[in-house]
Short mmCIF file of C-alpha atoms in Angstrom, two decimals:
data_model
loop_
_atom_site.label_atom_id
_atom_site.label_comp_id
_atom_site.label_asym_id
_atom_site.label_seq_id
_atom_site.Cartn_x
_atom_site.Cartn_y
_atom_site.Cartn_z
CA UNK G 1 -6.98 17.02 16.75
CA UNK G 2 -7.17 20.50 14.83
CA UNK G 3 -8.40 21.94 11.71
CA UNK G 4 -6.70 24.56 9.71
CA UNK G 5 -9.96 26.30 8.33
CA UNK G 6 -9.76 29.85 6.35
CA UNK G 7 -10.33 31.72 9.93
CA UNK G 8 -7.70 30.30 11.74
CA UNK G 9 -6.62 26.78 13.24
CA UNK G 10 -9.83 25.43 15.48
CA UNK G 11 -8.59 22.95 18.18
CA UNK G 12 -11.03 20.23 18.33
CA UNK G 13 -9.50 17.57 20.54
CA UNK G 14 -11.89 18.64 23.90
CA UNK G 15 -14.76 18.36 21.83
CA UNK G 16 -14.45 15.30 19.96
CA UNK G 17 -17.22 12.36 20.23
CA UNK G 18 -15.43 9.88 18.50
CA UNK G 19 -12.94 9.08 15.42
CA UNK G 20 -12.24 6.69 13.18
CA UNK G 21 -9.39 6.15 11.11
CA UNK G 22 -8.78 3.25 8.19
CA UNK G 23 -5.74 2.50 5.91
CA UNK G 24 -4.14 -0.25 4.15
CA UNK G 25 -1.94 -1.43 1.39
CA UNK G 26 -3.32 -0.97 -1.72
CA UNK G 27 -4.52 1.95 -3.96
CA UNK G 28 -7.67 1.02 -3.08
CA UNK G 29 -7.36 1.54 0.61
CA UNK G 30 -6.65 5.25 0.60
CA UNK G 31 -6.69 6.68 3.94
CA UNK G 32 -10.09 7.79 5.65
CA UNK G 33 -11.59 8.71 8.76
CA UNK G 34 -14.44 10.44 10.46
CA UNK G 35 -14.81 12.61 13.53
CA UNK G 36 -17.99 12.48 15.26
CA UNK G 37 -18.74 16.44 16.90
CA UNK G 38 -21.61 18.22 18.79
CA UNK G 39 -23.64 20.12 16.82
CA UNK G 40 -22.75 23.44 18.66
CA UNK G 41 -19.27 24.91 19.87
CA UNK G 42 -19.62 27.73 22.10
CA UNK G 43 -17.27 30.77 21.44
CA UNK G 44 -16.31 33.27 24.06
CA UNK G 45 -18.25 31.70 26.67
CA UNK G 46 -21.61 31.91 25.41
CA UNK G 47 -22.32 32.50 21.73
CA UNK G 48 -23.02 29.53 19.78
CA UNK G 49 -22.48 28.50 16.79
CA UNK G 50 -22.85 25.03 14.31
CA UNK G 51 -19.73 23.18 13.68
CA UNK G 52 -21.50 23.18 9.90
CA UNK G 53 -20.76 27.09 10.12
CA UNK G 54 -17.02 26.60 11.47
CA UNK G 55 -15.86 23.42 9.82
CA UNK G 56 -15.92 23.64 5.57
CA UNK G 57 -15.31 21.67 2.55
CA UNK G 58 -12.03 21.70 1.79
CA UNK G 59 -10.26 22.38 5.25
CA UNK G 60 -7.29 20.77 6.33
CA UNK G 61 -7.91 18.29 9.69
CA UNK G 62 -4.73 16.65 11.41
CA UNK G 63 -5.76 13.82 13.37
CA UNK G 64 -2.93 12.77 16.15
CA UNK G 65 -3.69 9.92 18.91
CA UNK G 66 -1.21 9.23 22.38
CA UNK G 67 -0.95 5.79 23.33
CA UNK G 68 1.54 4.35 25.94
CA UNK G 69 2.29 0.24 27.23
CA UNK G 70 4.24 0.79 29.90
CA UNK G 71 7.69 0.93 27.74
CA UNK G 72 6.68 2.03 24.54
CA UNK G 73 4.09 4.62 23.55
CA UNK G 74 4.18 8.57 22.40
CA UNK G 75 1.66 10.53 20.03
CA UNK G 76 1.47 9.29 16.82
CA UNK G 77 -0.16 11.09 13.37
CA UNK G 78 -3.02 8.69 12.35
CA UNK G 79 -4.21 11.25 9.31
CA UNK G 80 -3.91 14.83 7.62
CA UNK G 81 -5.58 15.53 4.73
CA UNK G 82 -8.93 17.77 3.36
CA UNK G 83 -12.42 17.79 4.96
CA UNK G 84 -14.35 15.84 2.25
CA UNK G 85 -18.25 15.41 3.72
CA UNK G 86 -19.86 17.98 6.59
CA UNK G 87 -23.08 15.47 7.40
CA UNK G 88 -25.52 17.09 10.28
CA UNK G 89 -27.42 14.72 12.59
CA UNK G 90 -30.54 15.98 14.12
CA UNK G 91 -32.14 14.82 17.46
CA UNK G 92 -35.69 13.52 17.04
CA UNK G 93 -35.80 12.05 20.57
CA UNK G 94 -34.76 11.91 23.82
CA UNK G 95 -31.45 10.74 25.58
CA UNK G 96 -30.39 11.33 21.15
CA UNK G 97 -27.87 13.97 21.40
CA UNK G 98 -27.58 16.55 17.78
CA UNK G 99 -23.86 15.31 16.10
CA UNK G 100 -21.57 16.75 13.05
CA UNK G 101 -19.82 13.88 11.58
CA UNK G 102 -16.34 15.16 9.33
CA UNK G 103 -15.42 13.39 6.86
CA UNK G 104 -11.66 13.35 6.28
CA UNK G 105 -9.23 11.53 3.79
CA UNK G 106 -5.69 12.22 3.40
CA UNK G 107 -3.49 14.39 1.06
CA UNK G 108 -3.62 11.82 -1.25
CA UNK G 109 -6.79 12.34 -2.07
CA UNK G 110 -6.35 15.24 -4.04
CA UNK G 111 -3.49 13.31 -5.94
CA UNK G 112 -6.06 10.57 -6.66
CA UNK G 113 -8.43 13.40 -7.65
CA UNK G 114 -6.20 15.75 -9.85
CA UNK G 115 -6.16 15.36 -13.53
CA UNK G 116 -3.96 15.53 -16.13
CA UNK G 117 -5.82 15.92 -19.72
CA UNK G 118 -3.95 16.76 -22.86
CA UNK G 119 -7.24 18.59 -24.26
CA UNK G 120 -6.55 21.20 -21.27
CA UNK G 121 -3.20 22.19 -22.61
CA UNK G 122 -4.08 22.83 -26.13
CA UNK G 123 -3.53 26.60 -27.38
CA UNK G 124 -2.18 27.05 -23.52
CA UNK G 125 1.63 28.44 -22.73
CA UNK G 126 2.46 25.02 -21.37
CA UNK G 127 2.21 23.76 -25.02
CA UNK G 128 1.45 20.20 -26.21
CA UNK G 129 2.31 17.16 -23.64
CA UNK G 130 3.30 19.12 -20.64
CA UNK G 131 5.04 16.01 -19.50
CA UNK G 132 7.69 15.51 -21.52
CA UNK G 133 8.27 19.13 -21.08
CA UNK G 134 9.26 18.13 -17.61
CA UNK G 135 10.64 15.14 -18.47
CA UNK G 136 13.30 13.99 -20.79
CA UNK G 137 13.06 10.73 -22.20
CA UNK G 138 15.89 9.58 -20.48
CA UNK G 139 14.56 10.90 -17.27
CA UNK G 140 11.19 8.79 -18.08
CA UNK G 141 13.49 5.13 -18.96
CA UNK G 142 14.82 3.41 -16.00
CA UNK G 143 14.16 2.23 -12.31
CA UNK G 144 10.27 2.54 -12.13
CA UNK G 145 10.34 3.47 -8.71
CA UNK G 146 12.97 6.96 -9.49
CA UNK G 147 10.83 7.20 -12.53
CA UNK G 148 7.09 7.63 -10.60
CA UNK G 149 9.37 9.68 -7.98
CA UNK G 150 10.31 11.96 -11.11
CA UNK G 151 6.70 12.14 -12.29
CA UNK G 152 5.16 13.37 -8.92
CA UNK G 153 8.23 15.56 -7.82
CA UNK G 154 8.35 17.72 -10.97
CA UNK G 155 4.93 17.10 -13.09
CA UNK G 156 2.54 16.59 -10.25
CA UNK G 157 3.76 18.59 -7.51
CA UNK G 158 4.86 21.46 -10.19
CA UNK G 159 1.40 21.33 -12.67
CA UNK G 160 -1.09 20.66 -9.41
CA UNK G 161 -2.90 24.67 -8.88
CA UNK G 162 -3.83 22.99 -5.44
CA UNK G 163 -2.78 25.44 -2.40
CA UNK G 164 -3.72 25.74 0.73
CA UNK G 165 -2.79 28.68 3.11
CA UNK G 166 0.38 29.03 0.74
CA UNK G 167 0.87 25.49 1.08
CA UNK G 168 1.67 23.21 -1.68
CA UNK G 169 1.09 19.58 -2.30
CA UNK G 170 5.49 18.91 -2.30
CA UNK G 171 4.76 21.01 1.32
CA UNK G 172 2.42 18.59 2.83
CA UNK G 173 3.23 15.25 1.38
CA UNK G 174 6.04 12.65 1.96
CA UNK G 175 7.37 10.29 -0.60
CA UNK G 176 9.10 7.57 -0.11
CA UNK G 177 10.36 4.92 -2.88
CA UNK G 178 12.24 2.10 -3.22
CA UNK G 179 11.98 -0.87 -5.83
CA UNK G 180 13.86 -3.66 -8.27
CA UNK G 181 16.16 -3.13 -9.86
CA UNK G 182 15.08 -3.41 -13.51
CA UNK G 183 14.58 -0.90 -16.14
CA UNK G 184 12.07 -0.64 -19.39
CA UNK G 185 10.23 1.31 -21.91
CA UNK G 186 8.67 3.34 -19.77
CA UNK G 187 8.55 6.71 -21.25
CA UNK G 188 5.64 5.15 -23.59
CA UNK G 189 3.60 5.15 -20.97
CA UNK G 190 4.55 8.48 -19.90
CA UNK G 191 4.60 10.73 -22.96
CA UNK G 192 0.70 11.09 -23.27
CA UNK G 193 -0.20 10.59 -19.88
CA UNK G 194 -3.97 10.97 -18.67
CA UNK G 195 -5.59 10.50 -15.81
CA UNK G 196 -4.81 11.13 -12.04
CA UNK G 197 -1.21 11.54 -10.46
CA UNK G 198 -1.76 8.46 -9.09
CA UNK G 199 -3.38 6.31 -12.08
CA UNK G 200 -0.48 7.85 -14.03
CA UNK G 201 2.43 6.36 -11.94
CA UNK G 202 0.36 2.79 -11.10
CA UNK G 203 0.71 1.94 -15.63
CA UNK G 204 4.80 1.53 -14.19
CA UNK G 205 3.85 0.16 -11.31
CA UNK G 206 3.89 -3.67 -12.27
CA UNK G 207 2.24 -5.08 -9.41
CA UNK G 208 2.48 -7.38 -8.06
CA UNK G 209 6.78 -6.75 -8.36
CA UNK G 210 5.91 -3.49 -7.32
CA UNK G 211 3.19 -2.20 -4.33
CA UNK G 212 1.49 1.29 -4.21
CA UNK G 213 0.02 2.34 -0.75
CA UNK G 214 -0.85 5.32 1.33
CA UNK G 215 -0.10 6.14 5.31
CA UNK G 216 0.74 8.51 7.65
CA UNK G 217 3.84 8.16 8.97
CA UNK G 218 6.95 10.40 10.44
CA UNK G 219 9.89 12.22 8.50
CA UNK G 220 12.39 9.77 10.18
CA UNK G 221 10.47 6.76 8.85
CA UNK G 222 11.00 6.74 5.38
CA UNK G 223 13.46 4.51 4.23
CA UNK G 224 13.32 4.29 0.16
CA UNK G 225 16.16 5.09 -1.90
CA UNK G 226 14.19 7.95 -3.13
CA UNK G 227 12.47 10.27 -0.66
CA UNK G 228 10.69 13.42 -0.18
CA UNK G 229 10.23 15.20 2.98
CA UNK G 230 7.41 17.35 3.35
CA UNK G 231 8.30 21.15 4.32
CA UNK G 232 5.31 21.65 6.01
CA UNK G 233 4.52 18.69 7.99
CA UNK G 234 1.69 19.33 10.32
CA UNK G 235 2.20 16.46 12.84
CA UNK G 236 4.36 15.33 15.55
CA UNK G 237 8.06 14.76 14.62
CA UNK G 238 7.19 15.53 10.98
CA UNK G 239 3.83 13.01 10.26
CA UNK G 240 2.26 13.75 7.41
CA UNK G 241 0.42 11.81 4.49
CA UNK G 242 2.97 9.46 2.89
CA UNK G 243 3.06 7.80 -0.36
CA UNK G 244 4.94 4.51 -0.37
CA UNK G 245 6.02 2.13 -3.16
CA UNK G 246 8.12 -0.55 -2.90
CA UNK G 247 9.00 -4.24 -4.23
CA UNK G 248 6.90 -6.82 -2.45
CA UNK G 249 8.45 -7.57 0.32
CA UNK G 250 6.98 -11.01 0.55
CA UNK G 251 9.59 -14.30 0.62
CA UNK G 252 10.43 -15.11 -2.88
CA UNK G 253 12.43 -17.47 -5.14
CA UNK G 254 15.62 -16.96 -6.64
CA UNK G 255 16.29 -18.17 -9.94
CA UNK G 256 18.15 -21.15 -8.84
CA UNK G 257 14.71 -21.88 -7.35
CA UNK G 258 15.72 -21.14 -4.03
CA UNK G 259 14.17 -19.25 -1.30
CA UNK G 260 15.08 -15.76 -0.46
CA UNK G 261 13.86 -13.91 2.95
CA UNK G 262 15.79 -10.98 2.91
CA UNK G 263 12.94 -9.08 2.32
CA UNK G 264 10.52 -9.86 4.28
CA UNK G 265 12.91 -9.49 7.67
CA UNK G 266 13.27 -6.04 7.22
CA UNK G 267 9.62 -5.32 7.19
CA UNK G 268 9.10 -3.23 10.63
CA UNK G 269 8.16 -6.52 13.21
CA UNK G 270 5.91 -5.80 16.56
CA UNK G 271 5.26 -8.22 18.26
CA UNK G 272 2.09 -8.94 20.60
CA UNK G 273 2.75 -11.34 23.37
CA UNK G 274 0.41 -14.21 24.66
CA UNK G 275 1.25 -13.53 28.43
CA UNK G 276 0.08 -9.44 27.96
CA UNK G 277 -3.81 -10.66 26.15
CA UNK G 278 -3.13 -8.37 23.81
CA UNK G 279 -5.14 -9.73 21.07
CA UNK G 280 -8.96 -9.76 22.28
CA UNK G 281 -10.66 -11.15 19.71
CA UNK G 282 -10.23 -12.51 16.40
CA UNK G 283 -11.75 -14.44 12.74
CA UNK G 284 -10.42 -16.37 10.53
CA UNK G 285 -11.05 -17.51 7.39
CA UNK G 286 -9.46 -20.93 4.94
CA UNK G 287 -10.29 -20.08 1.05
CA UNK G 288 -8.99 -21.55 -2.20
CA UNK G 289 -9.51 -17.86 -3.35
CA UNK G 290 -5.54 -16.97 -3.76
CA UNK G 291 -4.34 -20.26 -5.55
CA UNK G 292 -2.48 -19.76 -7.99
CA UNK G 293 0.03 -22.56 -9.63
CA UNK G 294 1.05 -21.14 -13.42
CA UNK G 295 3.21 -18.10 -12.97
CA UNK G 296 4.46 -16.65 -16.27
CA UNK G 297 5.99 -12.96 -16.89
CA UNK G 298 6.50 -11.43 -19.92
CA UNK G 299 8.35 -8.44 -21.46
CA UNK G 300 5.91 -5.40 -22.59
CA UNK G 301 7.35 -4.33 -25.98
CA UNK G 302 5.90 -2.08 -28.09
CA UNK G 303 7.24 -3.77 -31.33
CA UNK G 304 4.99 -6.91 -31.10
CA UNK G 305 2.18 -8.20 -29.97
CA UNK G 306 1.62 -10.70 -26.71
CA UNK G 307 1.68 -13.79 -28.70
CA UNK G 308 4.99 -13.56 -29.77
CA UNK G 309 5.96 -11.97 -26.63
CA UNK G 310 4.98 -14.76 -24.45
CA UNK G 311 8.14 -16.78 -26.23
CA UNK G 312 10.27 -14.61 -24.60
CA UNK G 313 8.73 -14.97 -21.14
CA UNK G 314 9.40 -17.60 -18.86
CA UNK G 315 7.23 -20.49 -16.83
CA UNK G 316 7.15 -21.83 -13.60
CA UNK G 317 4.42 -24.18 -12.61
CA UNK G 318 3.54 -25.80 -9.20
CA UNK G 319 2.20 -29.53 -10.58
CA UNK G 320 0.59 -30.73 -7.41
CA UNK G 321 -1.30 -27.63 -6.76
CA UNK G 322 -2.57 -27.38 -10.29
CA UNK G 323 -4.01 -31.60 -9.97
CA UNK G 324 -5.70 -30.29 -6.73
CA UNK G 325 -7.01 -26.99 -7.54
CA UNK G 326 -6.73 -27.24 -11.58
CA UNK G 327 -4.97 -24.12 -13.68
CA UNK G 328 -4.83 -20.86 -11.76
CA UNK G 329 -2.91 -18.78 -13.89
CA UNK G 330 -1.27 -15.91 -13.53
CA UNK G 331 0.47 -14.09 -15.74
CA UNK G 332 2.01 -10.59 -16.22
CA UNK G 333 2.94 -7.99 -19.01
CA UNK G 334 6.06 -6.37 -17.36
CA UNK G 335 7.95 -3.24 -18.09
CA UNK G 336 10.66 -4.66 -16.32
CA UNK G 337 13.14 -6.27 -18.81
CA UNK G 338 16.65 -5.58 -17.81
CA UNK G 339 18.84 -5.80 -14.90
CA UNK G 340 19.91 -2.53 -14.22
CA UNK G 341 23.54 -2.74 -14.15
CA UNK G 342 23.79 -5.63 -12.13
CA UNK G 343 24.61 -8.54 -14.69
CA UNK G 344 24.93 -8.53 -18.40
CA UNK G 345 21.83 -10.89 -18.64
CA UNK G 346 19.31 -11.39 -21.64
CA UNK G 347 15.72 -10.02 -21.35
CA UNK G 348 14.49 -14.09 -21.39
CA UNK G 349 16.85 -14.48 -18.65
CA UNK G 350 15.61 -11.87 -16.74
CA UNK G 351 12.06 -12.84 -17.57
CA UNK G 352 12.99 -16.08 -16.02
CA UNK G 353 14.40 -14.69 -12.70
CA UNK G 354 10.85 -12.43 -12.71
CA UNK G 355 9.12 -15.88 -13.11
CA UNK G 356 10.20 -17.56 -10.48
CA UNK G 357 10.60 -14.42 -8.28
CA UNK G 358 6.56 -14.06 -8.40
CA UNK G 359 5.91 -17.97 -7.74
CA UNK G 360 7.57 -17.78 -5.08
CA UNK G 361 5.90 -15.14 -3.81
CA UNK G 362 2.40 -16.57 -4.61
CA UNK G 363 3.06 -20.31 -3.76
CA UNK G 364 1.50 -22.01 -1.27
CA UNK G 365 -0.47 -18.88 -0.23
CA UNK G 366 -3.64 -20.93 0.38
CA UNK G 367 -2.11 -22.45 3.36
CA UNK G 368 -1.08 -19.39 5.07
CA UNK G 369 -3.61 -17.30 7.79
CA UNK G 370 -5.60 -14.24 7.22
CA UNK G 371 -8.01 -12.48 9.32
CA UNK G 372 -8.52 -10.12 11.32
CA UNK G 373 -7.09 -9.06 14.90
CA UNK G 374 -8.82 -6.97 17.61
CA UNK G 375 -5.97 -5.59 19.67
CA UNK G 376 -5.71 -2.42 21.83
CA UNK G 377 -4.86 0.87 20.69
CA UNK G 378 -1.52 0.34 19.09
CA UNK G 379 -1.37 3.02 16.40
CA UNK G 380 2.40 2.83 15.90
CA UNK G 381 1.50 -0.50 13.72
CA UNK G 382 0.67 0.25 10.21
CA UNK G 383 0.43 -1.31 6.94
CA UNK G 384 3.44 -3.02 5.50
CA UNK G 385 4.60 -4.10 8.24
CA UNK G 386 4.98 -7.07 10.37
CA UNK G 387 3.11 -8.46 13.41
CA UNK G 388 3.65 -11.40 15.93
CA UNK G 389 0.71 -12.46 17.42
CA UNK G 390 -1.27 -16.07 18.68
CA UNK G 391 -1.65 -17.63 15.68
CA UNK G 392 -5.27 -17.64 13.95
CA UNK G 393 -5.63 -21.41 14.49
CA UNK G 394 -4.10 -22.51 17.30
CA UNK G 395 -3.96 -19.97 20.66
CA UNK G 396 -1.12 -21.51 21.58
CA UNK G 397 1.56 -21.19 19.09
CA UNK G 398 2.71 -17.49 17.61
CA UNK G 399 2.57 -16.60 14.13
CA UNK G 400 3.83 -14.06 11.96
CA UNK G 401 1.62 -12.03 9.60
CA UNK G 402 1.71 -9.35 7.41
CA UNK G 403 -0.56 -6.28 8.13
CA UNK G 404 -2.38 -5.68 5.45
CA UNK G 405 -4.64 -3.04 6.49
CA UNK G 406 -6.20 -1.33 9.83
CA UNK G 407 -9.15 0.26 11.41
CA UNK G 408 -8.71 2.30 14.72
CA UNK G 409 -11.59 3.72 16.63
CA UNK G 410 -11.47 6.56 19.83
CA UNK G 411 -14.11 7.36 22.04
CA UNK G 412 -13.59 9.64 25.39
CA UNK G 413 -15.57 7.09 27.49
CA UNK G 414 -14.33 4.22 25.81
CA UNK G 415 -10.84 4.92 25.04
CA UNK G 416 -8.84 3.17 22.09
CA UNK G 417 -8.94 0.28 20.29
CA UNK G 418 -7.35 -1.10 16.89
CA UNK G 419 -8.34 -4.08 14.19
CA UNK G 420 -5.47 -5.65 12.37
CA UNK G 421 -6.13 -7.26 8.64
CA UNK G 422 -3.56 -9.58 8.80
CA UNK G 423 -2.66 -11.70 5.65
CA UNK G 424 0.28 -14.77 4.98
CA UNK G 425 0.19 -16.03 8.31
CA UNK G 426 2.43 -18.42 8.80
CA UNK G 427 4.07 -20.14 12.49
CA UNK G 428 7.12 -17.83 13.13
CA UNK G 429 9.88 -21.04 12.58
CA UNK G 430 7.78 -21.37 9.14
CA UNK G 431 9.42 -18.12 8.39
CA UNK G 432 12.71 -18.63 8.98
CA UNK G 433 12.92 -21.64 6.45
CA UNK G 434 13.26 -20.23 2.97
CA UNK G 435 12.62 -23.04 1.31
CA UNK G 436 9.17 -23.81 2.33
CA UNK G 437 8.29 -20.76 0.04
CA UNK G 438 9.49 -22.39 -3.00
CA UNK G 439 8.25 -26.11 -2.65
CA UNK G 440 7.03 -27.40 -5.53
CA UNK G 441 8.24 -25.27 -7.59
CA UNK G 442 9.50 -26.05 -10.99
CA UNK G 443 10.32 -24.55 -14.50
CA UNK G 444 8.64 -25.60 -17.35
CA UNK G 445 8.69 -24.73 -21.29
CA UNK G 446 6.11 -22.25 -22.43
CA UNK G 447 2.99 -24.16 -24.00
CA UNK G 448 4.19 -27.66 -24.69
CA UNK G 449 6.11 -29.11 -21.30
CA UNK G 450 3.76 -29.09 -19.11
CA UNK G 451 0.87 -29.78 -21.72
CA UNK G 452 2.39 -32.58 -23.02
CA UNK G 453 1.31 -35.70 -21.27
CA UNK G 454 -1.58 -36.22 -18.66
CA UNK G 455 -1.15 -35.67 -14.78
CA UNK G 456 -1.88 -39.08 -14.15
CA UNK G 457 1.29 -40.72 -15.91
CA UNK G 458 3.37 -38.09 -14.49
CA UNK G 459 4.30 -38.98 -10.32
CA UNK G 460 3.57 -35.82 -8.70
CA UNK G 461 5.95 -33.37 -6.97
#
């Protein structure tokens, strides 16, 4: 571990108390750590001085952790990003021993921090809407993923004053994008954009089609259509802070109603075998919170309102669930409304094929594991990806899950040691039949179908 502070680079890994480092999927899981100090660092053998005097606001900390099985193992960059909090922890008895606690979050931070406003360009020589001085409108209509790539590779990276030792946000950040292929209005959400880099890109996002998230990872690990190596990459074999979106990878339905893993079996997979122990503890948890059994997606046109949108969007309704659980709706204003050169199809066709693309992907989801998995310290697993392990509810059998986030913790006497959010657990034959995904499953006419006559004279599917 090292921080690049104004007087130099301080190496801080013989020092170190303990760290802890958190990220997941989501925007709201940005990644954060702390590093736990001693108050004092002697220099030259015997001057003193505070770690509050060495360490500042603002300084760049690379966190990097070694791990090794016996066949697999190497170092590994956990975080990189800007000193955020100095906090000083005095002694007030004995056996207590005086701490510095850093608090660190990545390089995304500062995209999640800096702001675009329109009121700061006025009378300036970037003129009126800076962003459509960088972008065409052609550039700012198309594949939402190349389009948020655009928007941070030549408006954010370009307009952000942020610099550090010469060092540039495009010089310390990788990008790496992939998504559907579907185009839409976007530029109208672009050509008076406001807000953060980040809040900017997530009004194309359309989640959940589309998923925003933050890690560290290495150069040779990106693998979206549209990437972005970072110049100056502080870790090793390139890690840096990386910015990820992609479609959800999760097992969906085609819009013959069938079910499609492709996905989903390309996600990373590590796998943690019964025989080794590897998992040492874990919880569990069965909720009715993620039902959901009305699935409708809609086109976001600027020429009408919802209501007479939602004729040209498409339903797909799971009739059991909804008799158990009642209505759990969920539906979405997309800018997705075309194909992008794949077929000649109709924006209510493709509405349809979003439909049942996002039941699919939220059917049954009551019935799959989550929870959370203590394992050792594995930091070459991170979010997105895929992990066999025990499953939640029965030692005996392995499941597959999705990671959705992590926590690792280090301490010198201690050593390593790693907690796994895992999400859609399911057993691991479960996920090589499609078509349990999709069960169910049915389309239905907007409004009047599946209102039209009670539950109880239909027989249930």
């Amino acid at each position: 571990m090292r921080v690049l502070t104004d007087d130099g680079e301080l190496e801080l890994t013989e020092h170190v108390l303990g760290v802890q480092v958190s990220d997941g999927v989501g925007q709201e899981a940005l990644p954060q750590g702390s590093v736990t100090l001693p108050r004092y660092r002697t220099l030259n053998g015997r001057a003193r001085r505070p770690y509050t005097a060495l360490v500042r606001v603002g300084d760049l900390v690379t966190i990097e952790a070694y791990a090794w099985t016996g066949s697999r193992g190497g170092w590994e960059p956990l975080l990189h990003g800007p000193v955020i909090a100095v906090a000083d922890t005095e002694a007030v008895s004995d056996g207590l021993q005086a701490t510095v606690q850093l608090t660190v979050a990545s390089m995304a931070h500062i995209l999640a921090q800096d702001a675009v406003r329109q009121w700061m360009y006025l009378g300036s020589v970037e003129g009126w809407q800076p962003v459509q001085s960088r972008l065409t409108t052609a550039e700012m209509s198309g594949v939402p993923a190349e389009v948020a790539f655009r928007y941070l590779t030549r408006v954010a990276f370009h307009n952000a004053m942020y610099r550090h030792q010469g060092r540039s946000l495009g010089d310390l950040v990788h990008l790496d994008f992939d998504g559907l292929e579907a185009v839409g209005p976007l530029f109208t959400e672009l050509t008076a954009a406001e807000g953060t880099h980040l809040e900017i890109i997530s009004r194309i996002l359309d989640y959940p089609f589309h998923e925003l998230y933050v890690t560290t990872a290495k150069a040779g690990e990106l693998r979206g259509r549209w990437r972005h190596r970072a110049s100056s990459a502080p870790g090793d074999e390139e890690g840096a802070t990386t910015v990820r979106w992609r479609a959800a990878p999760y097992p969906y339905a085609d819009p013959g109603g069938r079910g499609v893993l492709t996905a989903w079996q390309a996600l990373p997979l590590h796998t943690l075998d019964h025989d080794l122990h590897l998992v040492r503890g874990q919880s569990r948890a069965r909720t009715d919170t993620a039902v959901r059994n009305f699935f409708m997606a809609y086109p976001a046109l600027s020429f009408s309102d919802d209501q007479f949108l939602f004729g040209l969007g498409a339903v797909v309704a799971h009739r059991a669930s909804i008799q158990r659980f009642g209505y759990r709706p969920m539906n979405i204003r997309t800018h997705l409304v075309l194909n992008d050169g794949l077929d000649r199809s109709t924006v209510a066709d493709f509405m349809f094929a979003l439909t049942y693309r996002l039941a699919g992907q939220w059917n049954r989801l009551h019935e799959m594991m989550s929870g959370t998995l203590q394992t050792p310290f594995y930091p070459w697993i991170r979010p997105g990806e895929r992990v066999r392990a025990p499953s939640l509810w029965d030692a005996e059998e392995l499941a597959e899950y999705h990671v959705r986030g992590r926590q690792l913790t280090w301490q010198p006497e201690r050593g390593g040691s790693m907690s796994l959010a895992v999400e859609r657990g399911l057993p691991v034959e479960v996920y090589r039949d499609a078509d349990w995904f999709v069960q169910g499953l049915e389309p239905v006419r907007v409004g009047s179908d599946i209102y039209a006559r009670p539950f109880a004279r239909r027989e249930t599917r």
